XYZ file of C-alpha atoms in Angstrom:
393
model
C 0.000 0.000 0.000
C 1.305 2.871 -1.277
C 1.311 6.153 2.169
C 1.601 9.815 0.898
C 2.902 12.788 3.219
C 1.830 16.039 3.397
C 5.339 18.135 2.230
C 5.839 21.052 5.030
C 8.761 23.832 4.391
C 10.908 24.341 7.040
C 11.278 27.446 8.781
C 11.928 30.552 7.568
C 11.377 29.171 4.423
C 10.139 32.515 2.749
C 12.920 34.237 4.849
C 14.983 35.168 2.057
C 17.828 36.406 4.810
C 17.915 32.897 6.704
C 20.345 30.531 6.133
C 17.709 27.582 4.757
C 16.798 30.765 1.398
C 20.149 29.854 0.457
C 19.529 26.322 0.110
C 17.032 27.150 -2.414
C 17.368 27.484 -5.629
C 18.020 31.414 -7.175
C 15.978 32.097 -10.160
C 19.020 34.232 -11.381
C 21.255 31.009 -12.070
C 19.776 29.829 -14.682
C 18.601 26.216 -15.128
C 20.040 24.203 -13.046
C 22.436 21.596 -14.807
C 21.675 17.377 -14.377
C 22.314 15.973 -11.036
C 25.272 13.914 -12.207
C 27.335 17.266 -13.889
C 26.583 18.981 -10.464
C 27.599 16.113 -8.321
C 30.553 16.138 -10.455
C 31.729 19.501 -10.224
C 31.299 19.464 -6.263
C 33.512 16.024 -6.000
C 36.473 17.934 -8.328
C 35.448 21.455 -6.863
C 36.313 22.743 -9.584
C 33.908 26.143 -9.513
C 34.359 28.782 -6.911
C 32.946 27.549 -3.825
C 29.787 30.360 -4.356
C 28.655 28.326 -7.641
C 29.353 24.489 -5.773
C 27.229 26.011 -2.727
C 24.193 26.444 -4.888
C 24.561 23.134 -6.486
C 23.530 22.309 -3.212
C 20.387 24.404 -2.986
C 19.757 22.980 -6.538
C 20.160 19.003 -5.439
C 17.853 19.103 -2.563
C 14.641 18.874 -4.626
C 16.346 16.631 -6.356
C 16.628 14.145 -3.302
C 20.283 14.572 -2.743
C 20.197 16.209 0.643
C 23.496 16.768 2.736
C 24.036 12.875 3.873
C 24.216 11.445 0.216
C 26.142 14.359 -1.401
C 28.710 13.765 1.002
C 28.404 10.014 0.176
C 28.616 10.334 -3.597
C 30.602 13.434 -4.312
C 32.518 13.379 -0.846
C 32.306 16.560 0.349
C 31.956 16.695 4.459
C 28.681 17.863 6.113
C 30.558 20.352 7.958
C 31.936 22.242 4.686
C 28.536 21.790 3.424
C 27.279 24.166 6.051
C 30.111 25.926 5.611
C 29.575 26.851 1.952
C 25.453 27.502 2.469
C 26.386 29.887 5.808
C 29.234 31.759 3.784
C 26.332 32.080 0.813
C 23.804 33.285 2.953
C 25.995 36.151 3.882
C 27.498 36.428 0.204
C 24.005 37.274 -0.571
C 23.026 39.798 1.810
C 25.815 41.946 0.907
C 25.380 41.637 -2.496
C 22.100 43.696 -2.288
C 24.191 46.937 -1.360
C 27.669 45.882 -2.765
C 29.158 45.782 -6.383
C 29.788 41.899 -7.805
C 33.279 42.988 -8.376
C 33.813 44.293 -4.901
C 33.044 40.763 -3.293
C 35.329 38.497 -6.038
C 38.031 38.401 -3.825
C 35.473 36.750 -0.971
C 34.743 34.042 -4.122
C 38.619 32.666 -3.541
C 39.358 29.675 -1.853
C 39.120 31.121 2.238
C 36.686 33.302 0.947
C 33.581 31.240 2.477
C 35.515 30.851 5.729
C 35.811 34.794 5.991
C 32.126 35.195 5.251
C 30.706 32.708 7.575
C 32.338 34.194 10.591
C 29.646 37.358 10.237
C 26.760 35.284 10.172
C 25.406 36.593 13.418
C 25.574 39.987 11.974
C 22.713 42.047 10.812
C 23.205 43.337 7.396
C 24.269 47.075 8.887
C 26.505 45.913 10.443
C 28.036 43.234 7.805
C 28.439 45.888 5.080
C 31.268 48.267 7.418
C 32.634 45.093 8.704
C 33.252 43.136 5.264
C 34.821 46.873 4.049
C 37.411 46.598 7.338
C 38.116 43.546 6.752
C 39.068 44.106 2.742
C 40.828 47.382 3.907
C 43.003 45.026 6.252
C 43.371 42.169 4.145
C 42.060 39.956 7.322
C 41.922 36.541 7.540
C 39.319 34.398 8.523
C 40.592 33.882 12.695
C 41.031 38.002 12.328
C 37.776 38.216 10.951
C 36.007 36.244 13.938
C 37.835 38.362 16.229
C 35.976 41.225 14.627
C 32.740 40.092 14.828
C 32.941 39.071 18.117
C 33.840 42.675 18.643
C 30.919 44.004 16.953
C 28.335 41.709 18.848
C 30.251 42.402 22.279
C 29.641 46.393 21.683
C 25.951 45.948 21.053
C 25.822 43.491 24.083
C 27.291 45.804 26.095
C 25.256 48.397 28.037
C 25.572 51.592 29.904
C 28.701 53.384 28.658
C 30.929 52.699 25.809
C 33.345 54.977 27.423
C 33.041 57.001 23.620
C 33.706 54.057 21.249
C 31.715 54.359 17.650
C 29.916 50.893 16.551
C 32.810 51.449 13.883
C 34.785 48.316 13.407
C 37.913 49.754 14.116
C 36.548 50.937 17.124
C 34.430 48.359 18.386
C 37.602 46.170 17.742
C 39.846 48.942 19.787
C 36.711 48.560 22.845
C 37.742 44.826 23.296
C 40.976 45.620 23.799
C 40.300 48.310 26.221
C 37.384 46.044 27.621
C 41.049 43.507 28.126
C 43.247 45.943 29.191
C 41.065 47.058 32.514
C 40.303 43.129 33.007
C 44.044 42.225 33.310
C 46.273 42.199 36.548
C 49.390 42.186 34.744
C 50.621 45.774 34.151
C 52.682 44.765 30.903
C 50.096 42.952 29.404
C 47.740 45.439 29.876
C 49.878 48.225 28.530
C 50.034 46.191 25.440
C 46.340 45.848 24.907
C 45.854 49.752 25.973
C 48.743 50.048 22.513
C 47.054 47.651 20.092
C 43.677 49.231 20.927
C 45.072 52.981 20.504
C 46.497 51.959 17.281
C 43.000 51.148 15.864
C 40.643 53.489 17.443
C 39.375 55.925 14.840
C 37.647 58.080 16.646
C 39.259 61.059 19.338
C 37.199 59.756 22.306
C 38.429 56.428 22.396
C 41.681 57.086 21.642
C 41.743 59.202 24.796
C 40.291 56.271 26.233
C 43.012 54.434 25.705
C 45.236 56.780 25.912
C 44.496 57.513 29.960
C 45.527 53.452 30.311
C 48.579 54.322 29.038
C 49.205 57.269 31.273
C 52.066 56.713 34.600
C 49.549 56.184 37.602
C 50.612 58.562 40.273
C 51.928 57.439 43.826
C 48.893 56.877 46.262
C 48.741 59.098 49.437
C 49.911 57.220 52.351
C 46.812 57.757 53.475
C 45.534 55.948 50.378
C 48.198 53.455 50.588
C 47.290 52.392 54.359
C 43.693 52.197 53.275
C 44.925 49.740 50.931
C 46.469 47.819 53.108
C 43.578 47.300 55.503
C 41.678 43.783 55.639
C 38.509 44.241 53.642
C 35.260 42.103 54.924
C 33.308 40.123 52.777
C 30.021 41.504 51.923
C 27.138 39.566 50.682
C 23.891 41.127 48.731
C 21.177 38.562 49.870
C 18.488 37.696 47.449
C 14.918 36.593 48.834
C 15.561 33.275 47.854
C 18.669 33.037 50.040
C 16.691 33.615 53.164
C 15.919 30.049 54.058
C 12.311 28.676 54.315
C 8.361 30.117 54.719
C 5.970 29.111 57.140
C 2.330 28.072 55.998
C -0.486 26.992 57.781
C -1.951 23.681 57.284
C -5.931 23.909 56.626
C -6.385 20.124 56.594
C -6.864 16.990 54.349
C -7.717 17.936 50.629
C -10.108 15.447 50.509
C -12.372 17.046 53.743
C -11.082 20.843 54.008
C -14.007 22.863 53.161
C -13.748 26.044 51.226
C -14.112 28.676 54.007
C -11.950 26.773 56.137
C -8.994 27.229 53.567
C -9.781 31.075 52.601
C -9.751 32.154 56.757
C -6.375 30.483 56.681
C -3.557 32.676 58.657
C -1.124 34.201 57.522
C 2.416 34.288 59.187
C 4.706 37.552 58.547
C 8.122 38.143 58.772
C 9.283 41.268 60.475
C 13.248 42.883 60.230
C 15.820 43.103 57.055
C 16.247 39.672 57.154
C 12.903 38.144 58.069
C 14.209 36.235 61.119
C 10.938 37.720 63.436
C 7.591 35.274 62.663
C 4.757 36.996 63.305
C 1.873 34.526 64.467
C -1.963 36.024 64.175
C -4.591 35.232 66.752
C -5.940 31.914 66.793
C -3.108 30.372 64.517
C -2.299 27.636 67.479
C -5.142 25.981 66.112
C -3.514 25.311 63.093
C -0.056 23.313 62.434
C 2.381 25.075 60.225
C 4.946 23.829 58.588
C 8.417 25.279 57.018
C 9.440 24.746 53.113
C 12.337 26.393 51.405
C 11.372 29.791 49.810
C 11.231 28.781 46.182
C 10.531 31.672 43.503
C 6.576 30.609 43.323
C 6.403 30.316 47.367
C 8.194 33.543 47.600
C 5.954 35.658 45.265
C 2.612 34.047 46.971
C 0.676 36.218 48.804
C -1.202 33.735 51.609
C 0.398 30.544 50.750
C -1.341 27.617 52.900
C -0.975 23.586 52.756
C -3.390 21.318 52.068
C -2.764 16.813 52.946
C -3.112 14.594 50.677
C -3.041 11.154 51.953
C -2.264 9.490 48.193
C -1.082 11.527 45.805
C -2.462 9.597 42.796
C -5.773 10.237 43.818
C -4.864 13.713 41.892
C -3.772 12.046 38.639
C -6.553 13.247 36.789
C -6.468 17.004 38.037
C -2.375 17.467 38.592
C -0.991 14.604 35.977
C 0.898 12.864 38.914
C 0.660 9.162 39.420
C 2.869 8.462 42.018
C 1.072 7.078 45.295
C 2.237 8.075 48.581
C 1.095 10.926 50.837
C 2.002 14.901 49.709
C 1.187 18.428 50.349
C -0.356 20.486 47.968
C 0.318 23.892 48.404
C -1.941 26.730 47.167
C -1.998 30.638 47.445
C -5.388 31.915 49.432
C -4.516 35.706 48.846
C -6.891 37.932 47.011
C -4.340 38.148 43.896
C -4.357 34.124 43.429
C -7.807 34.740 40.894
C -6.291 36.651 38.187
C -4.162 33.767 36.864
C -4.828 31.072 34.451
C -3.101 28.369 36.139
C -4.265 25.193 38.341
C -6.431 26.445 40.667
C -9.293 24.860 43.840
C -12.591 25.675 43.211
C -15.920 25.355 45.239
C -18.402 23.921 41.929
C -21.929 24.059 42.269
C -22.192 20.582 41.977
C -20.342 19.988 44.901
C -21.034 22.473 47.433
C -18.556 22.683 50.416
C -16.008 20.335 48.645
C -12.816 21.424 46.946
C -12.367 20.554 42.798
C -9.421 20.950 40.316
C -9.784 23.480 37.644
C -7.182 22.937 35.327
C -5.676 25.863 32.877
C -8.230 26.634 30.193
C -11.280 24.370 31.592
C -14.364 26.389 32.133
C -15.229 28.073 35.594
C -18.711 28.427 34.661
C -20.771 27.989 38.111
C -17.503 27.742 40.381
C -16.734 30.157 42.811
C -12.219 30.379 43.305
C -10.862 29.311 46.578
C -7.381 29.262 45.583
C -4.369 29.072 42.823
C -2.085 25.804 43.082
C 1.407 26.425 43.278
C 2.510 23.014 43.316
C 2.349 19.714 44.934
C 5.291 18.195 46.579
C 6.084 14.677 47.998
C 8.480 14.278 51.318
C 12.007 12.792 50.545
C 12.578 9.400 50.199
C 15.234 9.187 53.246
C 14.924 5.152 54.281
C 15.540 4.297 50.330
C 17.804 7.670 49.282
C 15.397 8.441 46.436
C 14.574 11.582 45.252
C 17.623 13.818 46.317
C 17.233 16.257 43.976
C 14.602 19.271 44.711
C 13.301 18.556 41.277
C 12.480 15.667 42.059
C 10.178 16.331 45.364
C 8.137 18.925 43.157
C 4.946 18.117 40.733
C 3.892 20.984 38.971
């Protein structure tokens, strides 16, 4: 029996900047020649590596993709890609740049200088390919560059006056270098290789302050140095240990007003380290679990039992038996989500339901979001070590 598959493109495939348009074949070619002349040509490579790298754009319709060119004309996978990256780029700058201004690019080494700029945009491709003809660069020179570029752009706050020219963005690394070393000679000869590219007057006076005698310190300045320094630390919430929640009872008895007049403990000081009970919260036991991000951000977070936690399988998508704690926010801010959330239905008045995401609330009052349910450790057997492993989402 004979099956039939819908053909999808891949992506970008009417992208004519990604690197799959220049797989395809360019109208502009002109027919493309039999399968066996092209497969030919590739195994001598005896056409300038532009030409061989859309033969391959050419075969793929043809059914030779990437695997059986490199089995019957023996080029590698890798200098496939090679060829269709350095093509891709080829192309872009051809839209702004003369044919004869990019034959040297069409030499052997040309496609390995290309396909070093392929995380460029086009802006900044055309000023970099123009640097890189002006100094005759090679393709490890040519990396370095566009690292340079991207690392500029990356880089936020103050460029300390560098240009996104090349030359400069290139001189900014090595200033970016020259601050970042300890050794005073080495730096000094980053602060000189940068000054002798920088282009424009601020970052040459950039670069030229690194090269400038530092003055004696003060003694003053020089016994400051010399005093012990103590380690500070900038604590994040997460780093201040565990939250206390109340528990309301079993899932499978709480009722809905007993969870939503749950308390609600508060920590008082910088640092949290002062629990704040409210009235009546004796009658309930509490227990402590490390502040995760969604425990954290919760406003009344509260616990709920669950004797067996596959009794939930159809509302949480856990199966594993054994006893757990699902823990759910109470605060007034748990309704505006989407998530997992309790809900009192009107079929079952004075029980607690699952809602999942997306599954219609029509009828049900909210009693609370679910934050997660989690399973003690497995401490007699060693199981589940791992914190991602006590959590169900």
């Amino acid at each position: 029996m004979n099956q039939t598959r819908d053909f999808r493109p891949p992506p970008g495939f009417m992208d004519l900047d990604s690197p799959d348009a220049a797989t395809k074949p360019d109208p502009s070619d002109g027919p493309s020649l039999p399968a066996e002349v092209m497969l030919e040509r590739l195994s001598r490579e005896s056409d300038a590596w532009t030409t061989l790298a859309r033969f391959l754009g050419q075969l793929v319709p043809l059914g030779y993709d990437s695997a059986t060119v490199e089995e019957v004309a023996g080029v590698e996978r890798r200098r496939q890609h090679l060829w269709l990256t350095a093509l891709q780029v080829y192309t872009s700058l051809a839209k702004d740049m003369k044919k004869s201004d990019l034959e040297e690019f069409e030499v052997p080494g040309g496609d390995e200088i290309l396909a070093e700029l392929k995380f460029l945009t086009h802006e900044q491709r055309l000023p970099a390919v123009r640097y890189i003809q002006a100094r005759q660069m090679d393709a490890q020179s040519a990396r370095v560059l566009a690292r340079a570029i991207k690392e500029w752009v990356r880089r936020e706050g103050d460029k300390q006056g560098f240009s996104n020219a090349p030359a400069d963005c290139l001189a900014f690394k090595y200033y970016r270098d020259s601050i970042e070393t300890r050794d005073p000679v080495e730096s000094a000869a980053l602060a000189k290789s940068g000054l002798d590219l920088a282009v424009t007057p601020s970052a040459r006076q950039a670069l030229g302050g690194l090269l400038e005698p530092k003055k004696e310190p003060t003694p003053e300045e020089a016994a400051a140095a010399k005093l012990p320094r103590l380690s500070t630390l900038h604590l994040m919430p997460t780093d201040l240990g565990t939250r206390l929640l109340p528990i309301a009872g079993a899932f499978e008895s709480t009722a809905p007003a007993t969870l939503r007049a749950c308390p609600r403990a508060q920590g008082r000081g910088d640092f949290f380290s002062t629990v704040a009970l409210p009235a009546g919260s004796s009658a309930h036991d509490w227990v402590a679990l490390p502040l995760w991000p969604a425990l954290a951000q919760a406003g009344t977070p509260a616990g709920l039992r669950v004797a067996n936690c596959s009794v939930l399988q159809a509302g949480m998508g856990s199966a594993k038996a054994g006893p757990g704690l699902l823990v759910v926010d109470v605060g007034p801010a748990s309704a505006a989500g989407d998530g997992w959330r309790l809900v009192e239905s009107a079929a079952q008045p004075g029980g607690l339901s699952v809602l999942r995401p997306g599954e219609d609330a029509a009828g049900a009052s909210h009693v609370a979001a679910i934050l997660f349910l989690c399973r003690p450790p497995a401490i007699a057997t060693g199981a589940a070590a791992k914190t991602s492993e006590l959590l169900s989402l």
